Tab-separated table of C-alpha atoms and ligand atoms in Angstrom:
chain	number	residue	atom	x	y	z
T	1	UNK	CA	-26.003	5.865	22.707
T	2	UNK	CA	-24.503	8.829	21.088
T	3	UNK	CA	-20.924	8.773	20.241
T	4	UNK	CA	-18.402	10.731	22.200
T	5	UNK	CA	-17.718	14.294	21.000
T	6	UNK	CA	-13.984	13.950	21.024
T	7	UNK	CA	-12.288	10.840	19.970
T	8	UNK	CA	-8.617	9.989	19.523
T	9	UNK	CA	-6.821	8.233	16.533
T	10	UNK	CA	-3.312	7.195	15.615
T	11	UNK	CA	-3.088	7.826	12.035
T	12	UNK	CA	-0.601	7.752	8.638
T	13	UNK	CA	-1.088	10.735	6.883
T	14	UNK	CA	-1.837	10.149	3.150
T	15	UNK	CA	-2.606	13.474	1.322
T	16	UNK	CA	-3.743	16.816	2.227
T	17	UNK	CA	-5.607	19.571	0.455
T	18	UNK	CA	-5.696	23.237	1.155
T	19	UNK	CA	-8.888	25.061	1.991
T	20	UNK	CA	-9.750	28.548	2.838
T	21	UNK	CA	-7.094	30.929	4.129
T	22	UNK	CA	-5.007	28.787	6.060
T	23	UNK	CA	-6.762	25.449	6.577
T	24	UNK	CA	-6.096	22.228	5.279
T	25	UNK	CA	-8.284	18.812	4.947
T	26	UNK	CA	-6.101	15.585	5.582
T	27	UNK	CA	-6.634	12.343	4.815
T	28	UNK	CA	-5.214	9.546	7.409
T	29	UNK	CA	-5.257	5.832	7.513
T	30	UNK	CA	-5.887	5.369	11.098
T	31	UNK	CA	-5.465	2.146	13.007
T	32	UNK	CA	-8.822	2.742	15.050
T	33	UNK	CA	-11.154	3.963	12.359
T	34	UNK	CA	-9.454	3.079	8.888
T	35	UNK	CA	-9.690	5.983	6.588
T	36	UNK	CA	-10.360	9.506	8.063
T	37	UNK	CA	-10.670	12.840	6.640
T	38	UNK	CA	-10.417	15.636	9.141
T	39	UNK	CA	-9.952	19.496	9.168
T	40	UNK	CA	-7.061	21.023	10.423
T	41	UNK	CA	-7.832	24.872	11.224
T	42	UNK	CA	-4.736	27.231	10.408
T	43	UNK	CA	-2.666	24.267	9.949
T	44	UNK	CA	-0.926	26.410	7.114
T	45	UNK	CA	-0.050	29.314	9.126
T	46	UNK	CA	3.934	29.098	9.837
T	47	UNK	CA	2.886	29.753	13.372
T	48	UNK	CA	0.525	27.204	13.907
T	49	UNK	CA	1.108	24.584	16.323
T	50	UNK	CA	-0.154	22.244	13.676
T	51	UNK	CA	2.398	23.447	11.148
T	52	UNK	CA	4.145	20.300	9.550
T	53	UNK	CA	2.183	17.889	11.349
T	54	UNK	CA	0.133	16.930	7.964
T	55	UNK	CA	2.540	16.460	5.392
T	56	UNK	CA	1.992	13.281	3.405
T	57	UNK	CA	3.959	10.347	5.153
T	58	UNK	CA	3.477	11.495	8.964
T	59	UNK	CA	2.151	9.387	11.831
T	60	UNK	CA	0.221	11.420	14.029
T	61	UNK	CA	-1.523	10.962	17.150
T	62	UNK	CA	-4.781	13.198	16.875
T	63	UNK	CA	-7.578	14.032	19.267
T	64	UNK	CA	-10.699	14.883	16.944
T	65	UNK	CA	-13.631	16.538	17.428
T	66	UNK	CA	-16.831	15.397	15.926
T	67	UNK	CA	-18.465	17.894	13.340
T	68	UNK	CA	-21.724	18.148	11.616
T	69	UNK	CA	-19.888	17.586	7.820
T	70	UNK	CA	-16.209	17.096	8.876
T	71	UNK	CA	-14.449	16.368	12.165
T	72	UNK	CA	-11.860	18.827	13.313
T	73	UNK	CA	-8.085	18.189	14.686
T	74	UNK	CA	-8.003	19.604	18.458
T	75	UNK	CA	-4.697	18.304	19.213
T	76	UNK	CA	-1.974	16.777	17.123
T	77	UNK	CA	1.265	15.050	18.069
T	78	UNK	CA	3.894	13.477	15.668
T	79	UNK	CA	4.952	10.395	16.663
T	80	UNK	CA	7.243	9.434	13.478
T	81	UNK	CA	7.701	11.569	10.426
T	82	UNK	CA	9.780	8.799	8.484
T	83	UNK	CA	12.838	11.099	7.986
T	84	UNK	CA	14.658	8.281	6.295
T	85	UNK	CA	11.907	7.927	3.805
T	86	UNK	CA	12.034	11.664	2.942
T	87	UNK	CA	15.780	11.984	2.845
T	88	UNK	CA	15.698	11.061	-0.986
T	89	UNK	CA	13.475	11.929	-3.910
T	90	UNK	CA	13.035	8.027	-4.974
T	91	UNK	CA	12.161	6.841	-1.280
T	92	UNK	CA	9.422	9.639	-1.140
T	93	UNK	CA	8.140	8.447	-4.215
T	94	UNK	CA	8.208	4.829	-3.060
T	95	UNK	CA	6.346	6.049	0.269
T	96	UNK	CA	3.868	7.876	-1.657
T	97	UNK	CA	3.158	4.529	-3.635
T	98	UNK	CA	2.256	2.992	-0.441
T	99	UNK	CA	0.100	5.826	0.650
T	100	UNK	CA	-1.738	5.995	-2.536
T	101	UNK	CA	-2.534	2.257	-2.525
T	102	UNK	CA	-3.685	2.298	1.007
T	103	UNK	CA	-5.747	5.216	-0.065
T	104	UNK	CA	-7.032	3.480	-3.089
T	105	UNK	CA	-7.711	0.103	-1.039
T	106	UNK	CA	-8.963	1.344	2.261
T	107	UNK	CA	-12.624	2.642	3.276
T	108	UNK	CA	-13.837	5.023	5.686
T	109	UNK	CA	-14.772	3.594	9.040
T	110	UNK	CA	-13.403	0.109	8.322
T	111	UNK	CA	-10.493	-0.332	10.506
T	112	UNK	CA	-7.963	-2.879	9.522
T	113	UNK	CA	-5.122	-2.833	11.900
T	114	UNK	CA	-2.885	-5.451	10.220
T	115	UNK	CA	-3.027	-3.209	7.171
T	116	UNK	CA	-2.238	-0.199	9.208
T	117	UNK	CA	0.866	-2.044	10.457
T	118	UNK	CA	1.820	-3.432	7.009
T	119	UNK	CA	1.924	0.173	5.760
T	120	UNK	CA	4.118	1.139	8.771
T	121	UNK	CA	6.407	-1.663	8.450
T	122	UNK	CA	6.616	-0.699	4.796
T	123	UNK	CA	7.583	2.589	4.934
T	124	UNK	CA	10.160	1.541	7.699
T	125	UNK	CA	11.675	-0.764	5.206
T	126	UNK	CA	11.568	2.092	2.200
T	127	UNK	CA	13.674	4.525	4.702
T	128	UNK	CA	16.293	1.548	5.559
T	129	UNK	CA	16.714	0.847	1.667
T	130	UNK	CA	16.976	4.837	1.033
T	131	UNK	CA	19.464	5.229	-1.401
T	132	UNK	CA	19.152	2.074	-3.027
T	133	UNK	CA	18.293	1.678	-6.483
T	134	UNK	CA	15.019	0.565	-7.597
T	135	UNK	CA	16.005	-2.992	-8.643
T	136	UNK	CA	17.913	-3.514	-5.312
T	137	UNK	CA	16.181	-6.324	-3.459
T	138	UNK	CA	16.125	-4.229	-0.222
T	139	UNK	CA	13.896	-2.060	-2.156
T	140	UNK	CA	11.961	-4.201	-4.718
T	141	UNK	CA	10.840	-6.859	-2.456
T	142	UNK	CA	9.147	-4.873	0.430
T	143	UNK	CA	7.541	-3.127	-2.150
T	144	UNK	CA	6.240	-6.178	-3.594
T	145	UNK	CA	5.350	-8.153	-0.146
T	146	UNK	CA	3.559	-4.809	0.454
T	147	UNK	CA	1.509	-5.236	-3.000
T	148	UNK	CA	0.648	-8.963	-2.091
T	149	UNK	CA	-0.091	-8.511	1.551
T	150	UNK	CA	-2.465	-5.489	0.686
T	151	UNK	CA	-4.263	-7.637	-1.657
T	152	UNK	CA	-4.487	-10.152	1.027
T	153	UNK	CA	-5.513	-8.000	3.819
T	154	UNK	CA	-7.979	-6.314	1.443
T	155	UNK	CA	-9.808	-9.750	0.409
T	156	UNK	CA	-8.220	-9.660	-3.101
T	157	UNK	CA	-5.421	-12.287	-2.681
T	158	UNK	CA	-4.829	-13.981	-6.022
T	159	UNK	CA	-4.866	-17.753	-6.154
T	160	UNK	CA	-1.355	-18.979	-6.117
T	161	UNK	CA	-1.674	-22.738	-5.098
T	162	UNK	CA	-4.572	-24.160	-7.318
T	163	UNK	CA	-6.127	-23.359	-10.622
T	164	UNK	CA	-8.915	-20.751	-10.360
T	165	UNK	CA	-10.738	-22.598	-13.219
T	166	UNK	CA	-10.690	-26.178	-12.466
T	167	UNK	CA	-9.042	-26.175	-8.765
T	168	UNK	CA	-6.414	-28.698	-9.522
T	169	UNK	CA	-3.033	-28.111	-7.468
T	170	UNK	CA	-0.717	-26.281	-9.234
T	171	UNK	CA	2.305	-28.523	-10.083
T	172	UNK	CA	5.943	-27.154	-9.929
T	173	UNK	CA	5.977	-26.040	-13.358
T	174	UNK	CA	5.001	-23.256	-16.012
T	175	UNK	CA	1.738	-21.909	-15.410
T	176	UNK	CA	-0.636	-18.878	-16.444
T	177	UNK	CA	-1.878	-16.043	-14.650
T	178	UNK	CA	-4.923	-14.023	-15.166
T	179	UNK	CA	-5.622	-11.126	-12.616
T	180	UNK	CA	-9.245	-11.007	-14.137
T	181	UNK	CA	-9.873	-14.354	-13.284
T	182	UNK	CA	-8.466	-14.412	-9.764
T	183	UNK	CA	-5.100	-15.606	-10.183
T	184	UNK	CA	-3.098	-18.723	-11.243
T	185	UNK	CA	-4.502	-21.183	-14.228
T	186	UNK	CA	-3.291	-24.437	-14.994
T	187	UNK	CA	-2.117	-25.241	-18.707
T	188	UNK	CA	-4.730	-27.719	-19.253
T	189	UNK	CA	-7.835	-25.230	-18.390
T	190	UNK	CA	-9.166	-23.175	-21.420
T	191	UNK	CA	-8.417	-19.527	-21.517
T	192	UNK	CA	-11.442	-17.774	-19.762
T	193	UNK	CA	-13.062	-15.380	-21.677
T	194	UNK	CA	-12.367	-11.518	-21.454
T	195	UNK	CA	-9.592	-11.742	-19.229
T	196	UNK	CA	-5.775	-11.019	-20.002
T	197	UNK	CA	-3.781	-13.978	-19.354
T	198	UNK	CA	-0.267	-13.791	-18.972
T	199	UNK	CA	2.384	-16.673	-18.707
T	200	UNK	CA	3.410	-17.378	-15.246
T	201	UNK	CA	6.816	-18.722	-14.835
T	202	UNK	CA	7.715	-21.296	-11.995
T	203	UNK	CA	10.277	-18.688	-10.418
T	204	UNK	CA	7.618	-16.148	-10.528
T	205	UNK	CA	5.028	-18.389	-8.728
T	206	UNK	CA	7.495	-19.382	-6.100
T	207	UNK	CA	8.538	-15.690	-5.477
T	208	UNK	CA	4.812	-14.750	-4.843
T	209	UNK	CA	4.094	-17.765	-2.942
T	210	UNK	CA	7.193	-16.596	-0.942
T	211	UNK	CA	5.705	-13.437	-0.513
T	212	UNK	CA	2.396	-14.486	0.708
T	213	UNK	CA	3.817	-16.949	3.219
T	214	UNK	CA	6.392	-14.690	4.962
T	215	UNK	CA	5.041	-12.927	8.008
T	216	UNK	CA	6.680	-9.396	8.031
T	217	UNK	CA	8.769	-7.346	5.566
T	218	UNK	CA	11.440	-7.927	8.206
T	219	UNK	CA	11.319	-11.729	7.561
T	220	UNK	CA	11.974	-11.536	4.042
T	221	UNK	CA	15.276	-13.329	2.913
T	222	UNK	CA	17.818	-11.259	0.518
T	223	UNK	CA	16.838	-12.709	-2.826
T	224	UNK	CA	18.713	-11.687	-5.974
T	225	UNK	CA	16.059	-12.236	-8.553
T	226	UNK	CA	16.984	-12.235	-12.371
T	227	UNK	CA	15.689	-8.881	-13.719
T	228	UNK	CA	13.185	-10.870	-15.816
T	229	UNK	CA	11.611	-12.510	-12.878
T	230	UNK	CA	11.324	-9.433	-10.873
T	231	UNK	CA	10.042	-7.640	-13.668
T	232	UNK	CA	7.280	-10.605	-14.148
T	233	UNK	CA	6.360	-10.520	-10.391
T	234	UNK	CA	5.845	-6.654	-10.459
T	235	UNK	CA	3.916	-6.837	-13.647
T	236	UNK	CA	1.635	-9.588	-12.649
T	237	UNK	CA	1.017	-7.778	-8.992
T	238	UNK	CA	0.544	-4.191	-10.612
T	239	UNK	CA	-2.005	-5.953	-12.960
T	240	UNK	CA	-3.780	-7.390	-9.954
T	241	UNK	CA	-3.796	-4.174	-8.100
T	242	UNK	CA	-5.019	-2.173	-11.032
T	243	UNK	CA	-7.507	-4.776	-11.810
T	244	UNK	CA	-9.004	-4.005	-8.548
T	245	UNK	CA	-8.582	-0.817	-7.944
T	246	UNK	CA	-9.971	-0.051	-11.626
T	247	UNK	CA	-7.992	3.231	-12.171
T	248	UNK	CA	-4.512	4.283	-13.024
T	249	UNK	CA	-2.152	4.403	-10.220
T	250	UNK	CA	-0.294	7.993	-10.662
T	251	UNK	CA	2.214	6.994	-7.946
T	252	UNK	CA	3.009	3.760	-10.186
T	253	UNK	CA	3.434	5.941	-13.268
T	254	UNK	CA	5.794	8.112	-11.164
T	255	UNK	CA	7.894	4.945	-9.972
T	256	UNK	CA	8.094	3.584	-13.334
T	257	UNK	CA	9.364	7.147	-14.708
T	258	UNK	CA	12.011	7.402	-12.112
T	259	UNK	CA	12.852	3.739	-12.475
T	260	UNK	CA	13.726	4.244	-16.379
T	261	UNK	CA	15.019	7.806	-15.907
A	301	ZN	ZN1	-7.028	-25.702	-14.572
């Protein structure tokens, strides 16, 4: 059976690249097909009916024509342009952080609807927290929730309940964490070779478990963490994401730069 020549997709635009005189190639994360790259002919012309539809962080509904090398957009409709996210520079940076991680962790032709929903829920949370500082729990918790759930939905959830080396249940005390070994380590086990091992405080372990157990960003409690715990959780998640991505996160550097600006 041949696949139909035209197919539909609902997708979140991640990034775009200009090609030719007035065309662009949009990378989207779609509910139905995972990551997609589509050609939007003439979309950079001011008079184009596609103008503005492919700005990063836009939820669009598309009709797409299959092509030999690249599929082409036939029709596009904006469902949500996330205006609250785009109202402020810091929120845009947070939104692009979400887009870049989705881009880095997702694959073509691999639909993962829960991951798609997570991205949209996180952008909604970022929009609601527009204007808040990076250390505000309304900003920080949904992004850390996104980090952990992205890892979970991609099959890279760090172990938070048992020691990755000996399998013993982790008692409520200080432990250690090794992103390269797969998560938390008890205090009795020897340090695995060739991995970076960090201290893991009980408070940070509890926050990570809370992020794991909570069903959606809307269900997160308003948790005022001490700065040290917030930074510890952020650092452990970033190290885990970077371990799996195996590349630098440009948006992460951008976020850190704005945080300390
Ligand atoms: Zn152990």
